[in-house]
PDB file of C-alpha atoms in Angstrom:
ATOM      1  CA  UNK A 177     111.040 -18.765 -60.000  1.00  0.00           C
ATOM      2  CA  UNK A 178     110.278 -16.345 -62.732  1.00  0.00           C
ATOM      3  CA  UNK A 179     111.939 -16.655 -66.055  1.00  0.00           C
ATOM      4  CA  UNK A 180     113.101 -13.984 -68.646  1.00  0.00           C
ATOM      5  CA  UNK A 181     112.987 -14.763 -71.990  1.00  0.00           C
ATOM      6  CA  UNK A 182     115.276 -13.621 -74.677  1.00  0.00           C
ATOM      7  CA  UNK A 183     115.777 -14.220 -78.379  1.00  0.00           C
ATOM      8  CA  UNK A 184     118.936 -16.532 -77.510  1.00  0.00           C
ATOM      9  CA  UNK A 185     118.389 -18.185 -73.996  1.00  0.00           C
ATOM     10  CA  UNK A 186     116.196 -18.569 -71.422  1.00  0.00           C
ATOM     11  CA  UNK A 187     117.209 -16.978 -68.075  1.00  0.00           C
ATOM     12  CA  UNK A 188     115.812 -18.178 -64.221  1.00  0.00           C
ATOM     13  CA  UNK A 189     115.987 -15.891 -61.172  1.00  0.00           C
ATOM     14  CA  UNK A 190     114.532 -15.088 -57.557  1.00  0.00           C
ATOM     15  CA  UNK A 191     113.323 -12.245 -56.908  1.00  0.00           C
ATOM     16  CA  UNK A 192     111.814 -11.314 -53.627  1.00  0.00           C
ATOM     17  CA  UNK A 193     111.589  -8.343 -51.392  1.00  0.00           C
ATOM     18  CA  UNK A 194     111.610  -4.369 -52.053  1.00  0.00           C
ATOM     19  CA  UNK A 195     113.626  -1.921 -51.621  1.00  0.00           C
ATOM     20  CA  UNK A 196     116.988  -0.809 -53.442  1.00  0.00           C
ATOM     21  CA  UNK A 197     117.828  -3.588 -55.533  1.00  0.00           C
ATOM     22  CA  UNK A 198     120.689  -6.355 -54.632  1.00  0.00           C
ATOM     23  CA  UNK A 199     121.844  -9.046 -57.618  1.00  0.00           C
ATOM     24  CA  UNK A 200     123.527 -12.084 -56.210  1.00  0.00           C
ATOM     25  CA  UNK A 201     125.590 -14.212 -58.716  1.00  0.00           C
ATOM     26  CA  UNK A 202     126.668 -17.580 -57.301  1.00  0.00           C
ATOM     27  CA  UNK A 203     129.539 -19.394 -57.381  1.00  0.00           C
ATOM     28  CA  UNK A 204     130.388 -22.194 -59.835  1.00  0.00           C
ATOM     29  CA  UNK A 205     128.996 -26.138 -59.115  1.00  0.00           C
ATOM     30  CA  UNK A 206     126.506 -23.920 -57.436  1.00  0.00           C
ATOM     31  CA  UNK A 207     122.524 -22.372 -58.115  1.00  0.00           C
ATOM     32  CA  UNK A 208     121.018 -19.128 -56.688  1.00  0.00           C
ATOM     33  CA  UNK A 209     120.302 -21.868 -53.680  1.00  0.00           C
ATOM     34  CA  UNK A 210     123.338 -20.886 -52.396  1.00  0.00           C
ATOM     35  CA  UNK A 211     122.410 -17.301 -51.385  1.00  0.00           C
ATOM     36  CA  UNK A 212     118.855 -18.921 -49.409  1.00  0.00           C
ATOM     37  CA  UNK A 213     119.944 -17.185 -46.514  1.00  0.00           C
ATOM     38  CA  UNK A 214     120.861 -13.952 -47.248  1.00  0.00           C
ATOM     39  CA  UNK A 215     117.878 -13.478 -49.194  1.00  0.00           C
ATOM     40  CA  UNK A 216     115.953 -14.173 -46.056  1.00  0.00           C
ATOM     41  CA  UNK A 217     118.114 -11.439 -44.214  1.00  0.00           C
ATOM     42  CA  UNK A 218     118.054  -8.713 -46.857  1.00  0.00           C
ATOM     43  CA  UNK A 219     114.453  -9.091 -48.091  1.00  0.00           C
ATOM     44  CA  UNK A 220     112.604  -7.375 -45.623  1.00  0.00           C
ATOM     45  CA  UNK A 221     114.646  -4.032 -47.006  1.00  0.00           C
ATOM     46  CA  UNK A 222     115.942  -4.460 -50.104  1.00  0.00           C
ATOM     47  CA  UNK A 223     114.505  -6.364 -53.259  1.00  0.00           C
ATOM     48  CA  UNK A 224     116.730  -9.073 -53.842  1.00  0.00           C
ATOM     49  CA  UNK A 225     117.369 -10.575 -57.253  1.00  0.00           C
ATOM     50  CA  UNK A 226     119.506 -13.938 -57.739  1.00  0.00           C
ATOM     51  CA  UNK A 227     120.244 -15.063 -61.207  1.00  0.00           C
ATOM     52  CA  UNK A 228     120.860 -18.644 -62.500  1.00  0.00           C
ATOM     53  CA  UNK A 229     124.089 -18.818 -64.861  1.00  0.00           C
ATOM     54  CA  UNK A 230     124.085 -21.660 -67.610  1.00  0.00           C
ATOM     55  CA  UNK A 231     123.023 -24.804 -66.809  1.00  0.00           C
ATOM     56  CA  UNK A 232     121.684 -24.283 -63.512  1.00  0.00           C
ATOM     57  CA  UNK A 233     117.630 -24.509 -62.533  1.00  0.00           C
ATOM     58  CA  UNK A 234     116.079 -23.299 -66.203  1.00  0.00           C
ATOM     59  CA  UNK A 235     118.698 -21.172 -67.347  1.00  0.00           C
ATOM     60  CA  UNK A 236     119.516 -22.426 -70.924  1.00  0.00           C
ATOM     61  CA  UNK A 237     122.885 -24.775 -71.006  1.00  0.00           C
ATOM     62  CA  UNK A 238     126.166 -23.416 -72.506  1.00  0.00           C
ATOM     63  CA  UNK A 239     126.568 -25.549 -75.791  1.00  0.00           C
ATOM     64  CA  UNK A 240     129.681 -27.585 -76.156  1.00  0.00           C
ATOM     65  CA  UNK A 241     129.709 -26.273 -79.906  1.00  0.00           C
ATOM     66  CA  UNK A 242     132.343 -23.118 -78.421  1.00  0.00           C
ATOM     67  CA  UNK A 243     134.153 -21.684 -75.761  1.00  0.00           C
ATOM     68  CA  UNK A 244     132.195 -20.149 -72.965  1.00  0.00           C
ATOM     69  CA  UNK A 245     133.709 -16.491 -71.945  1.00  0.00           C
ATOM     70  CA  UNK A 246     133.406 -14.619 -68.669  1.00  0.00           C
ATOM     71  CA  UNK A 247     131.986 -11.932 -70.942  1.00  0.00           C
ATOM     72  CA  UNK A 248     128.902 -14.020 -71.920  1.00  0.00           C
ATOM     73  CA  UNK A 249     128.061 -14.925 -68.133  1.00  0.00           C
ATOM     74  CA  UNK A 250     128.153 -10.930 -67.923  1.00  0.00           C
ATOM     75  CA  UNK A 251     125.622 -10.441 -70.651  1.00  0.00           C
ATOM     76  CA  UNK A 252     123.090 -12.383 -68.802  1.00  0.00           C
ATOM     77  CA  UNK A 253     123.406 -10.293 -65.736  1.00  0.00           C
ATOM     78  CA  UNK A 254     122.571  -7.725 -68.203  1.00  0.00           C
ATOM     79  CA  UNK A 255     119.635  -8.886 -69.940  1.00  0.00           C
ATOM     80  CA  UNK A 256     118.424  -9.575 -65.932  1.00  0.00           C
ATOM     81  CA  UNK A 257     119.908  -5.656 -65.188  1.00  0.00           C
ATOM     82  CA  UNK A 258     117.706  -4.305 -67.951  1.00  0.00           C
ATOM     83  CA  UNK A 259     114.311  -5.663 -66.659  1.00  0.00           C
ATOM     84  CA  UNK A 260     115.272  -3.624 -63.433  1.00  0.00           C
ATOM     85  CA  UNK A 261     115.107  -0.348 -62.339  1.00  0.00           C
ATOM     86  CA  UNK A 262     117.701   2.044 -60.915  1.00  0.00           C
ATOM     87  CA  UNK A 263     120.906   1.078 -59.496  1.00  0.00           C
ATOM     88  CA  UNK A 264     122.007  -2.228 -58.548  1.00  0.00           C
ATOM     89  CA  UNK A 265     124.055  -3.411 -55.519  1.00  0.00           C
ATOM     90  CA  UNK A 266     126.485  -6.686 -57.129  1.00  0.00           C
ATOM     91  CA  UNK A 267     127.115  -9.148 -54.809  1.00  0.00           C
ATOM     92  CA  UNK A 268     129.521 -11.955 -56.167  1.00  0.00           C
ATOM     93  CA  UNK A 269     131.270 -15.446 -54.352  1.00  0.00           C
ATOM     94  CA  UNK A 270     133.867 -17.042 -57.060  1.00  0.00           C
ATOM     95  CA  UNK A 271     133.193 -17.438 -60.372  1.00  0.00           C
ATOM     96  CA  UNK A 272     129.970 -14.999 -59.750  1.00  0.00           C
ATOM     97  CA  UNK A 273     132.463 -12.591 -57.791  1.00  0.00           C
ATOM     98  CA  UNK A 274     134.659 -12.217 -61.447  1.00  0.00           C
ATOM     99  CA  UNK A 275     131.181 -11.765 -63.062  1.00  0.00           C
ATOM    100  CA  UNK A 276     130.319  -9.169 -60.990  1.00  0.00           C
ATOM    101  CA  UNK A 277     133.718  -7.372 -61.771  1.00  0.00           C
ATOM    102  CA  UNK A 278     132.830  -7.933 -65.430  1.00  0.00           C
ATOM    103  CA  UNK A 279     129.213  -6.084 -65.461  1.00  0.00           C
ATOM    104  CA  UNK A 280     130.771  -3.275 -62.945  1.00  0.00           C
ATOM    105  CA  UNK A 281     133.668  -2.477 -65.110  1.00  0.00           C
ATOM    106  CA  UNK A 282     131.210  -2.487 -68.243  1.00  0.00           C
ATOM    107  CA  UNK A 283     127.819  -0.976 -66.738  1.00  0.00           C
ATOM    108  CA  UNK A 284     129.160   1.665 -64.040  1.00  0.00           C
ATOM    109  CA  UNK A 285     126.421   3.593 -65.406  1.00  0.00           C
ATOM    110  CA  UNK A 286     124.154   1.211 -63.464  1.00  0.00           C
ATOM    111  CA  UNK A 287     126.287  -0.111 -60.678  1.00  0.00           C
ATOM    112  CA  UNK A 288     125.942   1.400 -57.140  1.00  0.00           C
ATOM    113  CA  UNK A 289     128.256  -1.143 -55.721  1.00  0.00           C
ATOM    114  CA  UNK A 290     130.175  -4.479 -55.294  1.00  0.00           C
ATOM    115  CA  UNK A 291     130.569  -7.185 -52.877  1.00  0.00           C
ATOM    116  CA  UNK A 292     133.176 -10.024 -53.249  1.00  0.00           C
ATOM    117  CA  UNK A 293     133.764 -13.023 -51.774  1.00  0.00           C
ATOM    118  CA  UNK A 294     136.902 -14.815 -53.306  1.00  0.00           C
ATOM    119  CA  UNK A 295     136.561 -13.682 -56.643  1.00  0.00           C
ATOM    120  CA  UNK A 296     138.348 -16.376 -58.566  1.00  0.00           C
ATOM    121  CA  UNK A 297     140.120 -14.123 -61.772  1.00  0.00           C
ATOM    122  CA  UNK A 298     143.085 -16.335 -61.298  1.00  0.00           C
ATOM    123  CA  UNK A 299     144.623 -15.391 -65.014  1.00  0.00           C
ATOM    124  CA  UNK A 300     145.878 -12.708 -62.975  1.00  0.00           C
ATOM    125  CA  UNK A 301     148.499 -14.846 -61.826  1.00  0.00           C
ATOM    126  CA  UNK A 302     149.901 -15.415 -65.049  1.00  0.00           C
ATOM    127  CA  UNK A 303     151.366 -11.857 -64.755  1.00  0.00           C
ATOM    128  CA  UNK A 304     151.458 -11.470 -61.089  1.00  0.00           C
ATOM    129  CA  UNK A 305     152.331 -13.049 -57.813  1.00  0.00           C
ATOM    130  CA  UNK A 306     153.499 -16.459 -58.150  1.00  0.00           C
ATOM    131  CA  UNK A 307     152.196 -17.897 -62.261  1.00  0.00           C
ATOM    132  CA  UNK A 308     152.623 -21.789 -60.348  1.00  0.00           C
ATOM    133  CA  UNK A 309     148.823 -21.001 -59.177  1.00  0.00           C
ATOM    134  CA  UNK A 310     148.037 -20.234 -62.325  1.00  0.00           C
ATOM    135  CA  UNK A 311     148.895 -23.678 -63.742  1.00  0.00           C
ATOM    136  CA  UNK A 312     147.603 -25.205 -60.289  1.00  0.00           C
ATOM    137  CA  UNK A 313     143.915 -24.581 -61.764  1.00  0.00           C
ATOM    138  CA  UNK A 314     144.990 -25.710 -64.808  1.00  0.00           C
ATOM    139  CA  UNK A 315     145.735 -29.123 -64.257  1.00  0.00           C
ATOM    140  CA  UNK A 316     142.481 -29.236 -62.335  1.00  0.00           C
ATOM    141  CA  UNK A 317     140.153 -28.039 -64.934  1.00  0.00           C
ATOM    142  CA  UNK A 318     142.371 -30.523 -67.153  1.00  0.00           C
ATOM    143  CA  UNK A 319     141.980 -33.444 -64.457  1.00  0.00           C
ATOM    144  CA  UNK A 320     137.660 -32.324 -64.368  1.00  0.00           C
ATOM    145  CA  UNK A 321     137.476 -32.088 -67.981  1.00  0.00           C
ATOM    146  CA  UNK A 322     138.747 -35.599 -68.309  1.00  0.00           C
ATOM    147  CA  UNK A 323     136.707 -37.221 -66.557  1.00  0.00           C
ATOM    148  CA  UNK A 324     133.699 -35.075 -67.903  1.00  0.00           C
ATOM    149  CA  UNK A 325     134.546 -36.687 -71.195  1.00  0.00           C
ATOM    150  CA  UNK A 326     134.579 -39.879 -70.258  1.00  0.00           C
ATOM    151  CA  UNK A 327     131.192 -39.619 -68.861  1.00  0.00           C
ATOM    152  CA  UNK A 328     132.552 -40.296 -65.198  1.00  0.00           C
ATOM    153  CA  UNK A 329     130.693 -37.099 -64.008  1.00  0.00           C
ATOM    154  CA  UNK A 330     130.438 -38.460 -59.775  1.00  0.00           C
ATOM    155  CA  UNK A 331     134.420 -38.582 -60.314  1.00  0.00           C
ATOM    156  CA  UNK A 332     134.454 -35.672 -62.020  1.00  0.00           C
ATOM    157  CA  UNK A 333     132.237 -33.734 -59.308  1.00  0.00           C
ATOM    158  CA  UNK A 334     133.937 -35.100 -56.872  1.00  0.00           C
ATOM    159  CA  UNK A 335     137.588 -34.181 -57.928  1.00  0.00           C
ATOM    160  CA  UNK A 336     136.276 -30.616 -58.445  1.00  0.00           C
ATOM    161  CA  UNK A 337     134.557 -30.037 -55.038  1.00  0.00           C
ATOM    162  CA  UNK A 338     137.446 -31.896 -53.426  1.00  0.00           C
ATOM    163  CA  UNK A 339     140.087 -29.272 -54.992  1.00  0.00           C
ATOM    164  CA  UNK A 340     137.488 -26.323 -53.833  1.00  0.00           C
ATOM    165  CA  UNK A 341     136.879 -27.819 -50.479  1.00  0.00           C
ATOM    166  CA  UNK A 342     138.026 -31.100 -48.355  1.00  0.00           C
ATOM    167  CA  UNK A 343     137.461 -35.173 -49.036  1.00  0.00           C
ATOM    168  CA  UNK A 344     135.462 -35.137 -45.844  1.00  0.00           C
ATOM    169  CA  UNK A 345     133.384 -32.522 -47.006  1.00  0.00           C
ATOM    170  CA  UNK A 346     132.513 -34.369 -49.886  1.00  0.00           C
ATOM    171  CA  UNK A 347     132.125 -37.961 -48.170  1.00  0.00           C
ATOM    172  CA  UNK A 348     129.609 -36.351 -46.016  1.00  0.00           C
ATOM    173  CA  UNK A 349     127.184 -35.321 -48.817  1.00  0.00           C
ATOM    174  CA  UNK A 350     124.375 -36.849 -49.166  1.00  0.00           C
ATOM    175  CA  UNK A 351     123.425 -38.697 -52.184  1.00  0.00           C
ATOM    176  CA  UNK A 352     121.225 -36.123 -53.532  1.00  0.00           C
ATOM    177  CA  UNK A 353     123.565 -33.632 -53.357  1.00  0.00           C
ATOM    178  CA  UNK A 354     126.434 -35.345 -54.861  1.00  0.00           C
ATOM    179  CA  UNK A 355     124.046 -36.418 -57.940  1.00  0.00           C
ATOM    180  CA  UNK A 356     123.180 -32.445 -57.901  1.00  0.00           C
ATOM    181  CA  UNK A 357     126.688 -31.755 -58.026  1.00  0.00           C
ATOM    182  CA  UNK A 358     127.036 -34.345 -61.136  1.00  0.00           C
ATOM    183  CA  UNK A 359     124.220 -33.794 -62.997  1.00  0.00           C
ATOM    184  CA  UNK A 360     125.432 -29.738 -63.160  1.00  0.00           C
ATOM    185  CA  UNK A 361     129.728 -30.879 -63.826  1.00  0.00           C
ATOM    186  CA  UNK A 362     129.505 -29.657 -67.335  1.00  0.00           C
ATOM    187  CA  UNK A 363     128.361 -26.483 -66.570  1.00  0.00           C
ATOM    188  CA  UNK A 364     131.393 -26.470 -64.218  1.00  0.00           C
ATOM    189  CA  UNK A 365     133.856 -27.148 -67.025  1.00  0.00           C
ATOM    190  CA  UNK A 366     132.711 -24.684 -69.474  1.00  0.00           C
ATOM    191  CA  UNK A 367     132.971 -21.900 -66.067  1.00  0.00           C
ATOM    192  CA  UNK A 368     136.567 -23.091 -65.573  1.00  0.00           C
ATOM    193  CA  UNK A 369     137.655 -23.055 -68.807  1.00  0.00           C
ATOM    194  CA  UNK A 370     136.284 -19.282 -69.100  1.00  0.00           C
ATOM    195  CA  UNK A 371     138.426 -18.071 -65.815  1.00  0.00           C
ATOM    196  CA  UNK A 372     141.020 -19.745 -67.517  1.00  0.00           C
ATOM    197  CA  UNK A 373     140.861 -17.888 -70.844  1.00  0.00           C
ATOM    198  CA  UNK A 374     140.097 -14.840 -69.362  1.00  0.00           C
ATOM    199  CA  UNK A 375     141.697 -11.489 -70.516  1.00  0.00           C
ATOM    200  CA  UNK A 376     140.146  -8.809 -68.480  1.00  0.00           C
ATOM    201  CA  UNK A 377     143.603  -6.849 -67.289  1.00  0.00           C
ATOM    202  CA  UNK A 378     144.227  -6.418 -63.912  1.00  0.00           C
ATOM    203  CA  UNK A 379     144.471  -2.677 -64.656  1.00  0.00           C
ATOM    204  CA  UNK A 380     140.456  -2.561 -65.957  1.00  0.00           C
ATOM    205  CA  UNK A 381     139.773  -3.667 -61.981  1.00  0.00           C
ATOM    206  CA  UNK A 382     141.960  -1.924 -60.059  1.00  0.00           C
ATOM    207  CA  UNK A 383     140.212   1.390 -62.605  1.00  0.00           C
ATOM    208  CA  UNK A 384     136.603   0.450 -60.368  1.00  0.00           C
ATOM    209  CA  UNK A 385     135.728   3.358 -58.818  1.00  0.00           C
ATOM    210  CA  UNK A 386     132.959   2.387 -56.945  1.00  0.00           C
ATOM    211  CA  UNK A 387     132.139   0.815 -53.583  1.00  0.00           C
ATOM    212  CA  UNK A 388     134.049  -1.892 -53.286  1.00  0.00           C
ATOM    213  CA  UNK A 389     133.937  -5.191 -50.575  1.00  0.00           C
ATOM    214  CA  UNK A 390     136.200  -7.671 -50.803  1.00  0.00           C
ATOM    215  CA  UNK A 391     136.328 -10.525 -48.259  1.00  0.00           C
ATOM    216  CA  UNK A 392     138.358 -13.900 -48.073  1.00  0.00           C
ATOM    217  CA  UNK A 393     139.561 -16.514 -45.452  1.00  0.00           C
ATOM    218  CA  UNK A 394     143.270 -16.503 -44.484  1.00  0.00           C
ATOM    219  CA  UNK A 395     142.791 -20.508 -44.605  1.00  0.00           C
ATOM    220  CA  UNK A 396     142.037 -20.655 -48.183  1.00  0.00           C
ATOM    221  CA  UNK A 397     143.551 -22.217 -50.798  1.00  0.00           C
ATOM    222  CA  UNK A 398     147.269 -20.973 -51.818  1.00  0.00           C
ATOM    223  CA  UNK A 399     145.821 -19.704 -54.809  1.00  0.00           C
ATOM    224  CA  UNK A 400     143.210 -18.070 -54.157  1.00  0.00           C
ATOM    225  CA  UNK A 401     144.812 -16.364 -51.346  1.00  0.00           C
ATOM    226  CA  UNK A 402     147.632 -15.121 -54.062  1.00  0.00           C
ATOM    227  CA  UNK A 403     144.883 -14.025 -56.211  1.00  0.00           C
ATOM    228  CA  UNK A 404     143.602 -12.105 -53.629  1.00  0.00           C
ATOM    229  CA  UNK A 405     146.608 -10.508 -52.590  1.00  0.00           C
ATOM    230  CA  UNK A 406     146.981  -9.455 -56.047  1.00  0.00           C
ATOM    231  CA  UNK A 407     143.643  -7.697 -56.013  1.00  0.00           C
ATOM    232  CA  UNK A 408     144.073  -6.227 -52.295  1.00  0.00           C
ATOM    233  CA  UNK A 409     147.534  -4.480 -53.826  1.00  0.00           C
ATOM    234  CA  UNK A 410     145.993  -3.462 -56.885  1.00  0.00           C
ATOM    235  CA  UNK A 411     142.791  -1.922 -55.479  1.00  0.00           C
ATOM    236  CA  UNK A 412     143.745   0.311 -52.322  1.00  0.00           C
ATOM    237  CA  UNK A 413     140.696   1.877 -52.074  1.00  0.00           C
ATOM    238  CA  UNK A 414     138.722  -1.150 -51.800  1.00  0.00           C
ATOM    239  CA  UNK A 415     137.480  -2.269 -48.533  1.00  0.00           C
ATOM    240  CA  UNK A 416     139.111  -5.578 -47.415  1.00  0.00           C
ATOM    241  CA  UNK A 417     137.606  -7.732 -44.825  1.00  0.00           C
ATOM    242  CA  UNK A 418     139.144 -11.417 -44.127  1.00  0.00           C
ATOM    243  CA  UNK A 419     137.878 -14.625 -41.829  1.00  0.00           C
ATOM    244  CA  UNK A 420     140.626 -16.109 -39.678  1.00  0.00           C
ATOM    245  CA  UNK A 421     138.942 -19.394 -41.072  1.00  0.00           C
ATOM    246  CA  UNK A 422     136.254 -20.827 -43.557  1.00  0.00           C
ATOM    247  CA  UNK A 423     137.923 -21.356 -46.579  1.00  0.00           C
ATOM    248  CA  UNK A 424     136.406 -20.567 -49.859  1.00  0.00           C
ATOM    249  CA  UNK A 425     132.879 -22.414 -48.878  1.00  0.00           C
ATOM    250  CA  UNK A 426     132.233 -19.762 -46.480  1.00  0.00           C
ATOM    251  CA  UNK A 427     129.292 -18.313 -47.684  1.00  0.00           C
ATOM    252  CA  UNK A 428     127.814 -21.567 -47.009  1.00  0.00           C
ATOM    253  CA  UNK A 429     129.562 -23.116 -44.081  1.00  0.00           C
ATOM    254  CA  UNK A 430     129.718 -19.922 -42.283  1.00  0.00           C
ATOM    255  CA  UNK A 431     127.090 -18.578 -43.727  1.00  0.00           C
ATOM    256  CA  UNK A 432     125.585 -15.971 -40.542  1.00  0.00           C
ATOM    257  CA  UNK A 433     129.339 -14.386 -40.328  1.00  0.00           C
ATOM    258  CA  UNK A 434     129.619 -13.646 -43.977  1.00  0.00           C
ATOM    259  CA  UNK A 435     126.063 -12.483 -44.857  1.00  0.00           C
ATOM    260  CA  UNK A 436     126.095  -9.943 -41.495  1.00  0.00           C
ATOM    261  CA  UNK A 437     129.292  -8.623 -43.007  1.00  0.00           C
ATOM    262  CA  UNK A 438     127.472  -8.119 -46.471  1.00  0.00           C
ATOM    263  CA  UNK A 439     124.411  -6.262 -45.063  1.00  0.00           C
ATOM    264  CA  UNK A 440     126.283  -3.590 -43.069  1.00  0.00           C
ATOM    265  CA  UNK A 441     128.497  -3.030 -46.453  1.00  0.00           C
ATOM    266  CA  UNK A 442     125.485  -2.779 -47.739  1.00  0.00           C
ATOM    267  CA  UNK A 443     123.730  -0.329 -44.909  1.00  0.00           C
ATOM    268  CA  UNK A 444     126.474   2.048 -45.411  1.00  0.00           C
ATOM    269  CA  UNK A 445     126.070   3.078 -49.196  1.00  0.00           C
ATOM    270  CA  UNK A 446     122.147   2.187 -49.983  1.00  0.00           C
ATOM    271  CA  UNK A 447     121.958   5.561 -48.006  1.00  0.00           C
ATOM    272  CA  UNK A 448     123.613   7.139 -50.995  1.00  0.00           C
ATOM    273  CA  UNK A 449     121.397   5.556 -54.413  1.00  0.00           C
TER     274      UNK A 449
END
């Protein structure tokens, strides 16, 4: 994978195809691995460019010496944005979905469009819906954290992608991936702790005017699904789209269904950049 070098940090990406230019930002506990798939699908018309946040492939680490912001994951999108030319099409799942809402809201000189997946901005709830989901990924973080500390990072991993997904999910990993999924926990409680202390106002997203996807699974967690509910009254003119079923993992358990949805959002307004 090609790396960009800055004065600060070192930043890893894939970049393949050619065409009008696509930026996937993954979710957190996650790598640019996630979006395999859809690369494959999108690369033989658009160039496709998927960015490593801290801590995962050769992207520097986040240090523990201060808080990590959403704002700062947003800045390396940039530094990535600035090496490219054009417009680019944002295409977010979670903690990358938030990120992408960041750079839009801050670059709509050079954003052509967006496409969410569960964007996870769950402050939000603080002030609206129902604050008890709020506090829900609160005591998680708190729960992850802990167990960080004490250098338990299997237990930690595992308490994290239990909350995000099922038990069984995480019994059938293999090995390797559960050691992946340990050996990349601290970059998971820095991301947490950065949704948590996040300030953007709900006011700054619903004020996107630009093309605007968001999907989620009516399965999800209660939560999530608040959060999005939040965002779907907020934003009117965005296009929602929802699974019956998948949960938040869709992008990779159901990976055909949400990456065909993706590429005719993304058919309809490449025509126009």
């Amino acid at each position: 994978m090609p790396v960009l070098e800055t004065d600060h940090r070192r930043i890893d990406y894939l970049d393949e195809g050619s065409g009008p230019t696509v930026l996937l930002i993954h979710s957190a506990s996650s790598s640019n691995r996630q979006w395999r798939a859809l690369i494959d699908r999108l690369a033989p018309c658009y160039r496709v460019v998927a960015i490593n946040l801290f801590g995962y492939g050769q992207t520097s680490p986040w240090p523990d010496s201060r808080p990590q912001t959403i704002h700062d994951h947003a800045e390396l999108v940039f530094a990535l944005m600035d090496k490219l030319p054009g417009m680019v099409h944002l295409v977010g799942h979670s903690l990358g979905g938030v990120v992408a809402m960041e750079v839009a809201r801050l670059r709509t000189d050079r954003v052509a469009s967006l496409a969410l997946y569960e964007p996870n901005p769950f402050h939000l709830l603080q002030h609206h819906g129902d604050p008890s989901g709020f506090e829900c990924m609160v005591e998680m973080m708190d729960e992850v954290e802990g167990l960080y500390r004490q250098g338990r990072l299997e237990h930690a991993a595992r308490h994290f992608i239990v909350f995000w997904s099922s038990e069984a999910n995480w019994n059938a990993l293999p090995e390797e991936r559960r050691a992946r999924f340990a050996a990349t926990i601290g970059a998971s409680v820095h991301e947490g702790r950065a949704l948590q202390n996040n300030t953007t106002p709900l006011g700054d997203y619903a004020g996107l005017r630009l093309p605007c996807l968001l999907m989620y699974a009516r399965d999800t967690l209660p939560a999530l699904y608040a959060v999005q509910q939040v965002l779907v009254e907020a934003c009117p003119h965005w296009q929602v789209q929802f699974l019956d079923e998948g949960g938040h993992m869709a992008p990779l358990t159901r990976a055909d269904e949400v990456n065909a949805r993706l590429e005719t959002f993304l058919e309809a307004w490449t025509v126009h950049t």
